[in-house]
Amino acid sequence: MRPHIPSFAVCLIASALLAACTQRIAPPCPPQNKLIDHARITQFRDGPGRDITDIDFKAVMVDPVGQCIYPDDEDRMIISLQVVFDIERGPTARTQTEDVPYYVAIVTKDQKIIRKESFLAQLTYPERASRMRFIDGFVDIEIPLSENLRPNMIEVKTGFQLTEEQLQYNRASIAR
């Protein structure tokens, strides 16, 4: 003999199953990584010297940490991420604080920039420390979506905002 299931229970179960079938699964977040030749910054003191005794600070970017938020409407995505880098004071550093410029860029798979925002990480070294890992606060970047621009068509790139001299220094270091 089969157990009797009340009709309201059948309706409740059917409603739950139907709701589960109609829920959308959010698309995955676009890849988030650093741009190799912008992943290092070496700040030299003013003047002509460019060896290790002339460094104010140097930093190396770690891949960013983030997530995607898909608000109720389907025409936008918010990328919320934190930039992480390791920084070291150089022999010419005069203060316990540094202002380190960086950017977050949203690019297509063929590297066309859709959006780029610049930020300034303001940090203070702990007392008696010459090195530290710095994790900046969350930055939120809203991306409008359309049929021609879906999350799987873009990437998130981070890097230090470099001067031309710093970029050439990085490229020469990479080539070695």
C-alpha positions as a printed Julia matrix, in Angstrom:
176×3 Matrix{Float64}:
  0.0    0.0     0.0
  1.31   3.4    -1.03
  1.44   6.2     1.53
 -1.04   8.99    0.93
  0.57  12.38    0.24
 -1.76  15.33    0.76
 -2.39  17.4    -2.37
 -1.03  20.59   -0.76
  2.31  18.8    -0.23
  2.38  17.75   -3.9
  1.7   21.38   -4.91
  4.4   22.62   -2.55
  6.98  20.17   -3.91
  6.01  20.94   -7.51
  6.29  24.69   -6.85
  9.75  24.28   -5.33
 10.92  22.17   -8.27
  9.5   24.65  -10.77
 11.18  27.57   -8.98
 14.5   25.71   -9.03
 14.16  25.14  -12.76
 13.5   28.81  -13.47
 16.37  30.19  -11.39
 19.21  31.45  -13.51
 22.78  30.53  -12.91
 25.01  33.59  -13.09
 27.74  33.44  -15.72
 31.26  33.0   -14.39
 33.38  36.03  -13.65
 35.75  37.15  -16.41
 39.41  36.16  -15.86
 41.25  38.59  -13.55
 45.01  38.9   -13.75
 47.91  41.31  -13.85
 49.5   42.69  -17.02
 53.05  41.3   -17.0
 55.04  44.39  -18.03
 52.96  46.54  -15.63
 53.21  44.11  -12.69
 56.32  45.76  -11.21
 57.1   49.31  -10.24
 60.47  50.69   -9.23
 60.45  54.27   -7.97
 63.88  55.9    -8.05
 64.8   59.06   -6.18
 65.05  62.26   -8.2
 68.3   62.6   -10.05
 70.29  60.64  -12.61
 71.15  57.51  -10.58
 69.37  54.29  -11.53
 70.99  51.53   -9.51
 69.83  49.74   -6.35
 71.19  52.5    -4.11
 68.81  55.01   -5.78
 65.52  53.17   -5.11
 62.75  54.79   -3.02
 60.55  51.69   -3.26
 59.79  48.73   -5.46
 56.64  46.68   -5.62
 55.39  43.53   -7.34
 51.71  42.99   -8.07
 50.0   39.73   -7.2
 46.93  38.59   -9.15
 43.85  40.49   -7.94
 41.19  38.92   -5.75
 37.61  39.55   -6.81
 34.09  38.53   -7.51
 31.28  39.45   -9.88
 27.91  40.72   -8.83
 24.95  40.46  -11.17
 22.18  42.8   -10.01
 18.58  41.85  -10.72
 18.63  43.47  -14.13
 20.53  41.55  -16.78
 22.15  44.49  -18.51
 25.07  45.03  -16.14
 27.71  43.32  -14.08
 29.74  44.74  -11.2
 33.29  43.52  -10.78
 34.39  43.96   -7.18
 38.08  43.32   -6.62
 41.07  44.04   -4.46
 44.55  44.68   -5.78
 47.35  42.97   -3.87
 51.05  43.74   -4.03
 54.27  43.21   -2.14
 56.26  46.4    -1.53
 59.75  47.05   -0.23
 61.3   50.3     0.92
 64.5   51.26   -0.83
 67.62  52.84    0.66
 66.54  56.37   -0.37
 63.04  56.19    1.16
 62.5   59.16    3.48
 59.04  58.42    4.93
 56.99  55.51    6.26
 54.26  56.16    3.67
 53.96  55.59   -0.05
 51.41  56.54   -2.7
 51.39  53.78   -5.31
 49.36  54.34   -8.5
 47.62  51.41  -10.18
 44.8   50.75  -12.61
 42.07  48.26  -13.39
 41.21  47.8   -17.06
 38.38  45.88  -18.67
 39.51  44.56  -22.05
 38.07  42.41  -24.8
 39.72  39.1   -25.7
 41.57  40.94  -28.51
 42.89  43.42  -25.86
 40.73  46.41  -26.84
 40.21  48.56  -23.73
 36.53  48.98  -22.83
 37.11  50.8   -19.57
 40.11  51.79  -17.47
 40.1   53.33  -13.99
 43.11  54.6   -12.07
 43.55  54.39   -8.31
 46.1   55.5    -5.72
 47.01  53.04   -2.97
 48.07  54.99    0.09
 49.99  52.84    2.53
 52.03  53.16    5.67
 54.71  50.64    6.54
 54.38  49.1    10.0
 56.95  50.45   12.43
 60.45  49.08   11.72
 59.24  47.19    8.65
 60.86  47.58    5.27
 58.59  45.11    3.45
 54.92  44.34    3.5
 52.03  42.81    1.59
 49.44  45.46    0.81
 45.81  44.68    0.02
 43.89  47.72   -1.16
 40.2   48.18   -0.4
 37.57  46.81   -2.76
 37.01  48.74   -5.97
 33.75  48.23   -7.86
 33.61  48.62  -11.61
 30.26  48.45  -13.34
 30.18  47.0   -16.85
 27.13  47.45  -19.08
 26.27  44.16  -20.81
 24.6   43.58  -24.16
 24.34  40.88  -26.8
 27.7   42.16  -28.13
 29.35  42.29  -24.72
 28.94  39.3   -22.4
 31.14  38.31  -19.41
 32.84  35.56  -21.44
 34.03  38.18  -23.95
 36.11  40.26  -21.52
 39.04  40.08  -19.13
 40.07  42.19  -16.14
 43.68  43.4   -16.19
 45.48  45.17  -13.36
 48.82  46.9   -13.32
 50.8   49.72  -11.84
 50.31  53.11  -13.49
 53.85  53.54  -14.81
 55.79  56.39  -16.32
 57.38  55.69  -19.7
 60.77  55.36  -17.96
 59.37  52.79  -15.49
 57.76  50.81  -18.31
 61.05  50.69  -20.24
 62.89  49.66  -17.07
 60.41  46.77  -16.59
 60.68  45.66  -20.21
 64.47  45.69  -20.06
 64.34  43.62  -16.84
 61.94  41.11  -18.4
 64.18  40.75  -21.47
 67.19  39.76  -19.31
